[in-house]
Amino acid sequence: RRKGQRPIDRVHTKREERQRQQQAPNQRIELIIMVAASLEQQQELQQKSGDELKMAIADVTARRKDLIRQTWSQIECTKSSRFVTAFYERLFAKYPQVTPMFDKISLQSQSKKLYEVVCVAVRCMDDLTELIPVLQDLGRRHAVAYQVQRQHYAVVTEIFVETLYEFFKTSCLDEQRSPAASVLLLDVTDAWSWVLTLIGDIMADAGDQAMQNRATM
């Protein structure tokens, strides 16, 4: 107990700390939404200010959300099982060190869970804050039960985007074979990198906090 601090003061301090922790993911979402990933977009935004800047950022975010919905809809309709299978094949081939993390897990069950999480994220695209409690719970459980660490989420984003790129590269480039098709493909990978980084950061934050809490128990 700090000198001169009353019990009621400590209660208020703990309550304020919990409120700050609850607000942190919302602030992170706002920050990530405000950031345009591509250099070209950043340069365009740097030339704007005030309301014009806000509108430009909103346009970038809306464009990303539309691309995510459109591409995932195509995967759901025609390629869902093949996509998830290709994701894990690429993951284990490129990062064999993570394979032991799946030894006691049914890969079929895990594939289904991954697919369902992405589906929920896509459905909540217009209000990503709805996802925060779900993602925090997943992050805590992954950290405690499977020793998933922050760097693993970056790996998932990398492999997911690479798999997505390969799935759409053939259709985009073979059907159109134009600079516009190449730009579209880059925009798609940018959009998914944006949302997966957001999801991974929220889960990693919750996992870090859960492990810190266990260490101090």
PDB file of C-alpha atoms in Angstrom:
ATOM      1  CA  ARG A   1       0.000   0.000   0.000  1.00  0.00           C
ATOM      2  CA  ARG A   2       1.347   3.377  -0.981  1.00  0.00           C
ATOM      3  CA  LYS A   3       1.861   5.886   1.798  1.00  0.00           C
ATOM      4  CA  GLY A   4      -1.223   8.050   2.236  1.00  0.00           C
ATOM      5  CA  GLN A   5      -3.299   5.957  -0.169  1.00  0.00           C
ATOM      6  CA  ARG A   6      -6.719   4.999   1.115  1.00  0.00           C
ATOM      7  CA  PRO A   7      -8.366   1.620   0.261  1.00  0.00           C
ATOM      8  CA  ILE A   8     -10.957   3.452  -1.862  1.00  0.00           C
ATOM      9  CA  ASP A   9      -8.098   5.042  -3.815  1.00  0.00           C
ATOM     10  CA  ARG A  10      -6.703   1.624  -4.633  1.00  0.00           C
ATOM     11  CA  VAL A  11     -10.129   0.486  -5.847  1.00  0.00           C
ATOM     12  CA  HIS A  12     -10.380   3.486  -8.140  1.00  0.00           C
ATOM     13  CA  THR A  13      -6.832   2.866  -9.406  1.00  0.00           C
ATOM     14  CA  LYS A  14      -7.603  -0.757 -10.285  1.00  0.00           C
ATOM     15  CA  ARG A  15     -10.883   0.239 -11.910  1.00  0.00           C
ATOM     16  CA  GLU A  16      -9.144   2.885 -14.031  1.00  0.00           C
ATOM     17  CA  GLU A  17      -6.489   0.351 -15.066  1.00  0.00           C
ATOM     18  CA  ARG A  18      -9.165  -2.118 -16.187  1.00  0.00           C
ATOM     19  CA  GLN A  19     -10.866   0.629 -18.182  1.00  0.00           C
ATOM     20  CA  ARG A  20      -7.569   1.515 -19.887  1.00  0.00           C
ATOM     21  CA  GLN A  21      -7.019  -2.139 -20.816  1.00  0.00           C
ATOM     22  CA  GLN A  22     -10.537  -2.379 -22.250  1.00  0.00           C
ATOM     23  CA  GLN A  23     -10.051   0.805 -24.265  1.00  0.00           C
ATOM     24  CA  ALA A  24      -6.650  -0.234 -25.644  1.00  0.00           C
ATOM     25  CA  PRO A  25      -7.971  -2.605 -28.372  1.00  0.00           C
ATOM     26  CA  ASN A  26     -10.451   0.041 -29.536  1.00  0.00           C
ATOM     27  CA  GLN A  27      -7.632   2.576 -29.770  1.00  0.00           C
ATOM     28  CA  ARG A  28      -5.515   0.040 -31.652  1.00  0.00           C
ATOM     29  CA  ILE A  29      -8.318  -0.501 -34.166  1.00  0.00           C
ATOM     30  CA  GLU A  30      -8.660   3.235 -34.706  1.00  0.00           C
ATOM     31  CA  LEU A  31      -4.896   3.531 -35.186  1.00  0.00           C
ATOM     32  CA  ILE A  32      -4.636   0.664 -37.665  1.00  0.00           C
ATOM     33  CA  ILE A  33      -7.669   1.879 -39.605  1.00  0.00           C
ATOM     34  CA  MET A  34      -5.978   5.271 -39.872  1.00  0.00           C
ATOM     35  CA  VAL A  35      -2.865   3.745 -41.470  1.00  0.00           C
ATOM     36  CA  ALA A  36      -2.720   3.094 -45.200  1.00  0.00           C
ATOM     37  CA  ALA A  37      -0.391   0.196 -45.959  1.00  0.00           C
ATOM     38  CA  SER A  38       0.811   1.019 -49.450  1.00  0.00           C
ATOM     39  CA  LEU A  39       3.403   3.702 -50.057  1.00  0.00           C
ATOM     40  CA  GLU A  40       1.305   5.208 -52.840  1.00  0.00           C
ATOM     41  CA  GLN A  41      -1.676   5.562 -50.503  1.00  0.00           C
ATOM     42  CA  GLN A  42       0.512   7.104 -47.803  1.00  0.00           C
ATOM     43  CA  GLN A  43       1.870   9.666 -50.255  1.00  0.00           C
ATOM     44  CA  GLU A  44      -1.639  10.563 -51.365  1.00  0.00           C
ATOM     45  CA  LEU A  45      -2.824  10.959 -47.773  1.00  0.00           C
ATOM     46  CA  GLN A  46       0.162  13.139 -46.847  1.00  0.00           C
ATOM     47  CA  GLN A  47      -1.057  15.704 -49.381  1.00  0.00           C
ATOM     48  CA  LYS A  48      -4.419  16.011 -47.662  1.00  0.00           C
ATOM     49  CA  SER A  49      -5.558  17.506 -44.368  1.00  0.00           C
ATOM     50  CA  GLY A  50      -8.656  18.020 -42.225  1.00  0.00           C
ATOM     51  CA  ASP A  51     -11.944  16.704 -43.564  1.00  0.00           C
ATOM     52  CA  GLU A  52     -10.371  15.823 -46.894  1.00  0.00           C
ATOM     53  CA  LEU A  53      -7.884  13.557 -45.097  1.00  0.00           C
ATOM     54  CA  LYS A  54     -10.642  11.878 -43.083  1.00  0.00           C
ATOM     55  CA  MET A  55     -12.617  11.198 -46.247  1.00  0.00           C
ATOM     56  CA  ALA A  56      -9.548   9.780 -47.992  1.00  0.00           C
ATOM     57  CA  ILE A  57      -8.811   7.449 -45.066  1.00  0.00           C
ATOM     58  CA  ALA A  58     -12.431   6.336 -45.014  1.00  0.00           C
ATOM     59  CA  ASP A  59     -12.201   5.572 -48.747  1.00  0.00           C
ATOM     60  CA  VAL A  60      -9.081   3.452 -48.242  1.00  0.00           C
ATOM     61  CA  THR A  61     -10.704   1.526 -45.406  1.00  0.00           C
ATOM     62  CA  ALA A  62     -13.944   0.995 -47.345  1.00  0.00           C
ATOM     63  CA  ARG A  63     -11.965  -0.243 -50.351  1.00  0.00           C
ATOM     64  CA  ARG A  64     -10.122  -2.748 -48.203  1.00  0.00           C
ATOM     65  CA  LYS A  65     -13.317  -4.037 -46.615  1.00  0.00           C
ATOM     66  CA  ASP A  66     -14.975  -4.487 -50.006  1.00  0.00           C
ATOM     67  CA  LEU A  67     -11.990  -6.436 -51.350  1.00  0.00           C
ATOM     68  CA  ILE A  68     -11.949  -8.681 -48.277  1.00  0.00           C
ATOM     69  CA  ARG A  69     -15.660  -9.447 -48.646  1.00  0.00           C
ATOM     70  CA  GLN A  70     -15.402 -10.094 -52.376  1.00  0.00           C
ATOM     71  CA  THR A  71     -12.378 -12.385 -52.231  1.00  0.00           C
ATOM     72  CA  TRP A  72     -13.603 -14.372 -49.236  1.00  0.00           C
ATOM     73  CA  SER A  73     -16.981 -14.808 -50.912  1.00  0.00           C
ATOM     74  CA  GLN A  74     -15.202 -16.428 -53.860  1.00  0.00           C
ATOM     75  CA  ILE A  75     -13.255 -18.711 -51.531  1.00  0.00           C
ATOM     76  CA  GLU A  76     -16.450 -19.697 -49.697  1.00  0.00           C
ATOM     77  CA  CYS A  77     -18.228 -20.490 -52.960  1.00  0.00           C
ATOM     78  CA  THR A  78     -15.554 -22.537 -54.675  1.00  0.00           C
ATOM     79  CA  LYS A  79     -12.311 -23.016 -52.769  1.00  0.00           C
ATOM     80  CA  SER A  80     -12.868 -23.075 -49.005  1.00  0.00           C
ATOM     81  CA  SER A  81     -11.480 -26.542 -48.224  1.00  0.00           C
ATOM     82  CA  ARG A  82      -8.668 -26.292 -50.781  1.00  0.00           C
ATOM     83  CA  PHE A  83      -7.661 -22.892 -49.485  1.00  0.00           C
ATOM     84  CA  VAL A  84      -7.347 -23.985 -45.848  1.00  0.00           C
ATOM     85  CA  THR A  85      -5.475 -27.144 -46.888  1.00  0.00           C
ATOM     86  CA  ALA A  86      -3.078 -25.088 -48.987  1.00  0.00           C
ATOM     87  CA  PHE A  87      -2.584 -22.696 -46.074  1.00  0.00           C
ATOM     88  CA  TYR A  88      -1.423 -25.437 -43.701  1.00  0.00           C
ATOM     89  CA  GLU A  89       0.716 -27.130 -46.349  1.00  0.00           C
ATOM     90  CA  ARG A  90       2.535 -23.860 -46.977  1.00  0.00           C
ATOM     91  CA  LEU A  91       2.797 -23.136 -43.234  1.00  0.00           C
ATOM     92  CA  PHE A  92       4.420 -26.491 -42.404  1.00  0.00           C
ATOM     93  CA  ALA A  93       6.704 -26.365 -45.449  1.00  0.00           C
ATOM     94  CA  LYS A  94       7.995 -22.863 -44.744  1.00  0.00           C
ATOM     95  CA  TYR A  95       7.989 -23.015 -40.929  1.00  0.00           C
ATOM     96  CA  PRO A  96       8.445 -26.698 -39.938  1.00  0.00           C
ATOM     97  CA  GLN A  97       9.351 -25.575 -36.401  1.00  0.00           C
ATOM     98  CA  VAL A  98       5.666 -24.873 -35.691  1.00  0.00           C
ATOM     99  CA  THR A  99       4.588 -28.417 -36.589  1.00  0.00           C
ATOM    100  CA  PRO A 100       4.929 -29.745 -32.991  1.00  0.00           C
ATOM    101  CA  MET A 101       2.325 -27.189 -31.883  1.00  0.00           C
ATOM    102  CA  PHE A 102      -0.227 -29.208 -33.854  1.00  0.00           C
ATOM    103  CA  ASP A 103       0.790 -32.690 -32.650  1.00  0.00           C
ATOM    104  CA  LYS A 104      -2.105 -33.007 -30.209  1.00  0.00           C
ATOM    105  CA  ILE A 105      -4.616 -31.150 -32.364  1.00  0.00           C
ATOM    106  CA  SER A 106      -6.862 -32.527 -35.068  1.00  0.00           C
ATOM    107  CA  LEU A 107      -5.806 -30.677 -38.204  1.00  0.00           C
ATOM    108  CA  GLN A 108      -9.303 -31.087 -39.623  1.00  0.00           C
ATOM    109  CA  SER A 109     -10.780 -29.501 -36.504  1.00  0.00           C
ATOM    110  CA  GLN A 110      -8.171 -26.729 -36.519  1.00  0.00           C
ATOM    111  CA  SER A 111      -8.827 -26.014 -40.194  1.00  0.00           C
ATOM    112  CA  LYS A 112     -12.530 -25.685 -39.461  1.00  0.00           C
ATOM    113  CA  LYS A 113     -11.829 -23.271 -36.591  1.00  0.00           C
ATOM    114  CA  LEU A 114      -9.568 -21.120 -38.757  1.00  0.00           C
ATOM    115  CA  TYR A 115     -12.198 -20.996 -41.467  1.00  0.00           C
ATOM    116  CA  GLU A 116     -14.924 -20.059 -38.973  1.00  0.00           C
ATOM    117  CA  VAL A 117     -12.844 -17.286 -37.374  1.00  0.00           C
ATOM    118  CA  VAL A 118     -12.174 -15.716 -40.766  1.00  0.00           C
ATOM    119  CA  CYS A 119     -15.869 -15.981 -41.668  1.00  0.00           C
ATOM    120  CA  VAL A 120     -16.838 -14.160 -38.461  1.00  0.00           C
ATOM    121  CA  ALA A 121     -14.212 -11.472 -39.098  1.00  0.00           C
ATOM    122  CA  VAL A 122     -15.555 -10.886 -42.600  1.00  0.00           C
ATOM    123  CA  ARG A 123     -19.136 -10.666 -41.340  1.00  0.00           C
ATOM    124  CA  CYS A 124     -18.087  -8.121 -38.683  1.00  0.00           C
ATOM    125  CA  MET A 125     -16.085  -6.028 -41.121  1.00  0.00           C
ATOM    126  CA  ASP A 126     -18.269  -2.952 -40.650  1.00  0.00           C
ATOM    127  CA  ASP A 127     -17.819  -2.980 -36.884  1.00  0.00           C
ATOM    128  CA  LEU A 128     -14.562  -4.690 -35.992  1.00  0.00           C
ATOM    129  CA  THR A 129     -14.958  -3.723 -32.333  1.00  0.00           C
ATOM    130  CA  GLU A 130     -17.563  -6.512 -32.061  1.00  0.00           C
ATOM    131  CA  LEU A 131     -14.735  -8.975 -32.563  1.00  0.00           C
ATOM    132  CA  ILE A 132     -12.595  -7.756 -29.667  1.00  0.00           C
ATOM    133  CA  PRO A 133     -14.007  -9.993 -26.866  1.00  0.00           C
ATOM    134  CA  VAL A 134     -13.900 -13.074 -29.126  1.00  0.00           C
ATOM    135  CA  LEU A 135     -10.343 -12.378 -30.272  1.00  0.00           C
ATOM    136  CA  GLN A 136      -9.147 -11.637 -26.758  1.00  0.00           C
ATOM    137  CA  ASP A 137     -10.548 -14.944 -25.515  1.00  0.00           C
ATOM    138  CA  LEU A 138      -8.918 -16.804 -28.413  1.00  0.00           C
ATOM    139  CA  GLY A 139      -5.615 -15.047 -27.758  1.00  0.00           C
ATOM    140  CA  ARG A 140      -5.634 -15.993 -24.078  1.00  0.00           C
ATOM    141  CA  ARG A 141      -6.479 -19.639 -24.785  1.00  0.00           C
ATOM    142  CA  HIS A 142      -3.897 -19.970 -27.562  1.00  0.00           C
ATOM    143  CA  ALA A 143      -1.176 -18.510 -25.342  1.00  0.00           C
ATOM    144  CA  VAL A 144      -1.949 -20.658 -22.297  1.00  0.00           C
ATOM    145  CA  ALA A 145      -2.872 -23.952 -23.969  1.00  0.00           C
ATOM    146  CA  TYR A 146      -0.615 -23.939 -27.037  1.00  0.00           C
ATOM    147  CA  GLN A 147       2.161 -21.478 -26.129  1.00  0.00           C
ATOM    148  CA  VAL A 148       1.327 -19.284 -29.120  1.00  0.00           C
ATOM    149  CA  GLN A 149       3.488 -16.154 -29.047  1.00  0.00           C
ATOM    150  CA  ARG A 150       3.268 -12.797 -30.784  1.00  0.00           C
ATOM    151  CA  GLN A 151       5.605 -13.748 -33.621  1.00  0.00           C
ATOM    152  CA  HIS A 152       3.372 -16.666 -34.562  1.00  0.00           C
ATOM    153  CA  TYR A 153       0.567 -14.298 -35.561  1.00  0.00           C
ATOM    154  CA  ALA A 154       2.895 -12.545 -37.995  1.00  0.00           C
ATOM    155  CA  VAL A 155       3.677 -15.952 -39.515  1.00  0.00           C
ATOM    156  CA  VAL A 156      -0.038 -16.721 -39.904  1.00  0.00           C
ATOM    157  CA  THR A 157      -0.592 -13.389 -41.657  1.00  0.00           C
ATOM    158  CA  GLU A 158       2.370 -13.993 -43.959  1.00  0.00           C
ATOM    159  CA  ILE A 159       1.292 -17.510 -44.955  1.00  0.00           C
ATOM    160  CA  PHE A 160      -2.379 -16.594 -45.287  1.00  0.00           C
ATOM    161  CA  VAL A 161      -1.600 -13.695 -47.621  1.00  0.00           C
ATOM    162  CA  GLU A 162       0.836 -15.784 -49.677  1.00  0.00           C
ATOM    163  CA  THR A 163      -1.766 -18.538 -50.042  1.00  0.00           C
ATOM    164  CA  LEU A 164      -4.416 -16.000 -50.992  1.00  0.00           C
ATOM    165  CA  TYR A 165      -2.071 -14.457 -53.565  1.00  0.00           C
ATOM    166  CA  GLU A 166      -1.451 -17.829 -55.211  1.00  0.00           C
ATOM    167  CA  PHE A 167      -5.164 -18.628 -55.309  1.00  0.00           C
ATOM    168  CA  PHE A 168      -6.118 -15.395 -57.020  1.00  0.00           C
ATOM    169  CA  LYS A 169      -3.003 -14.823 -59.109  1.00  0.00           C
ATOM    170  CA  THR A 170      -4.062 -17.246 -61.810  1.00  0.00           C
ATOM    171  CA  SER A 171      -7.629 -15.965 -62.146  1.00  0.00           C
ATOM    172  CA  CYS A 172      -6.723 -12.265 -61.953  1.00  0.00           C
ATOM    173  CA  LEU A 173      -3.765 -12.331 -64.302  1.00  0.00           C
ATOM    174  CA  ASP A 174      -4.873 -15.027 -66.732  1.00  0.00           C
ATOM    175  CA  GLU A 175      -8.307 -13.525 -67.255  1.00  0.00           C
ATOM    176  CA  GLN A 176      -7.224  -9.899 -67.643  1.00  0.00           C
ATOM    177  CA  ARG A 177      -3.422  -9.833 -68.165  1.00  0.00           C
ATOM    178  CA  SER A 178      -3.218  -6.099 -67.605  1.00  0.00           C
ATOM    179  CA  PRO A 179      -1.502  -3.688 -65.214  1.00  0.00           C
ATOM    180  CA  ALA A 180      -4.911  -3.093 -63.616  1.00  0.00           C
ATOM    181  CA  ALA A 181      -5.179  -6.798 -62.751  1.00  0.00           C
ATOM    182  CA  SER A 182      -1.758  -6.728 -61.101  1.00  0.00           C
ATOM    183  CA  VAL A 183      -2.726  -3.659 -59.088  1.00  0.00           C
ATOM    184  CA  LEU A 184      -5.971  -5.343 -58.029  1.00  0.00           C
ATOM    185  CA  LEU A 185      -4.031  -8.362 -56.787  1.00  0.00           C
ATOM    186  CA  LEU A 186      -1.714  -6.122 -54.754  1.00  0.00           C
ATOM    187  CA  ASP A 187      -4.728  -4.299 -53.306  1.00  0.00           C
ATOM    188  CA  VAL A 188      -6.239  -7.628 -52.265  1.00  0.00           C
ATOM    189  CA  THR A 189      -3.080  -8.718 -50.437  1.00  0.00           C
ATOM    190  CA  ASP A 190      -2.819  -5.281 -48.798  1.00  0.00           C
ATOM    191  CA  ALA A 191      -6.406  -5.501 -47.553  1.00  0.00           C
ATOM    192  CA  TRP A 192      -5.924  -8.928 -46.025  1.00  0.00           C
ATOM    193  CA  SER A 193      -2.571  -7.981 -44.491  1.00  0.00           C
ATOM    194  CA  TRP A 194      -4.316  -5.034 -42.844  1.00  0.00           C
ATOM    195  CA  VAL A 195      -7.162  -7.001 -41.246  1.00  0.00           C
ATOM    196  CA  LEU A 196      -5.044 -10.022 -40.261  1.00  0.00           C
ATOM    197  CA  THR A 197      -2.456  -7.780 -38.619  1.00  0.00           C
ATOM    198  CA  LEU A 198      -5.263  -6.139 -36.679  1.00  0.00           C
ATOM    199  CA  ILE A 199      -6.653  -9.511 -35.561  1.00  0.00           C
ATOM    200  CA  GLY A 200      -3.206 -10.850 -34.691  1.00  0.00           C
ATOM    201  CA  ASP A 201      -2.279  -7.809 -32.614  1.00  0.00           C
ATOM    202  CA  ILE A 202      -5.453  -8.017 -30.529  1.00  0.00           C
ATOM    203  CA  MET A 203      -4.970 -11.738 -29.906  1.00  0.00           C
ATOM    204  CA  ALA A 204      -1.273 -11.288 -29.123  1.00  0.00           C
ATOM    205  CA  ASP A 205      -1.990  -8.475 -26.647  1.00  0.00           C
ATOM    206  CA  ALA A 206      -4.490 -10.670 -24.812  1.00  0.00           C
ATOM    207  CA  GLY A 207      -2.102 -13.611 -24.847  1.00  0.00           C
ATOM    208  CA  ASP A 208       0.765 -11.526 -23.488  1.00  0.00           C
ATOM    209  CA  GLN A 209      -1.458 -10.268 -20.681  1.00  0.00           C
ATOM    210  CA  ALA A 210      -2.640 -13.781 -19.839  1.00  0.00           C
ATOM    211  CA  MET A 211       0.926 -15.078 -19.585  1.00  0.00           C
ATOM    212  CA  GLN A 212       1.965 -12.109 -17.458  1.00  0.00           C
ATOM    213  CA  ASN A 213      -0.954 -12.783 -15.116  1.00  0.00           C
ATOM    214  CA  ARG A 214       0.069 -16.443 -14.783  1.00  0.00           C
ATOM    215  CA  ALA A 215       3.664 -15.446 -14.044  1.00  0.00           C
ATOM    216  CA  THR A 216       2.604 -13.213 -11.165  1.00  0.00           C
ATOM    217  CA  MET A 217       0.177 -15.680  -9.580  1.00  0.00           C
TER     218      MET A 217
END
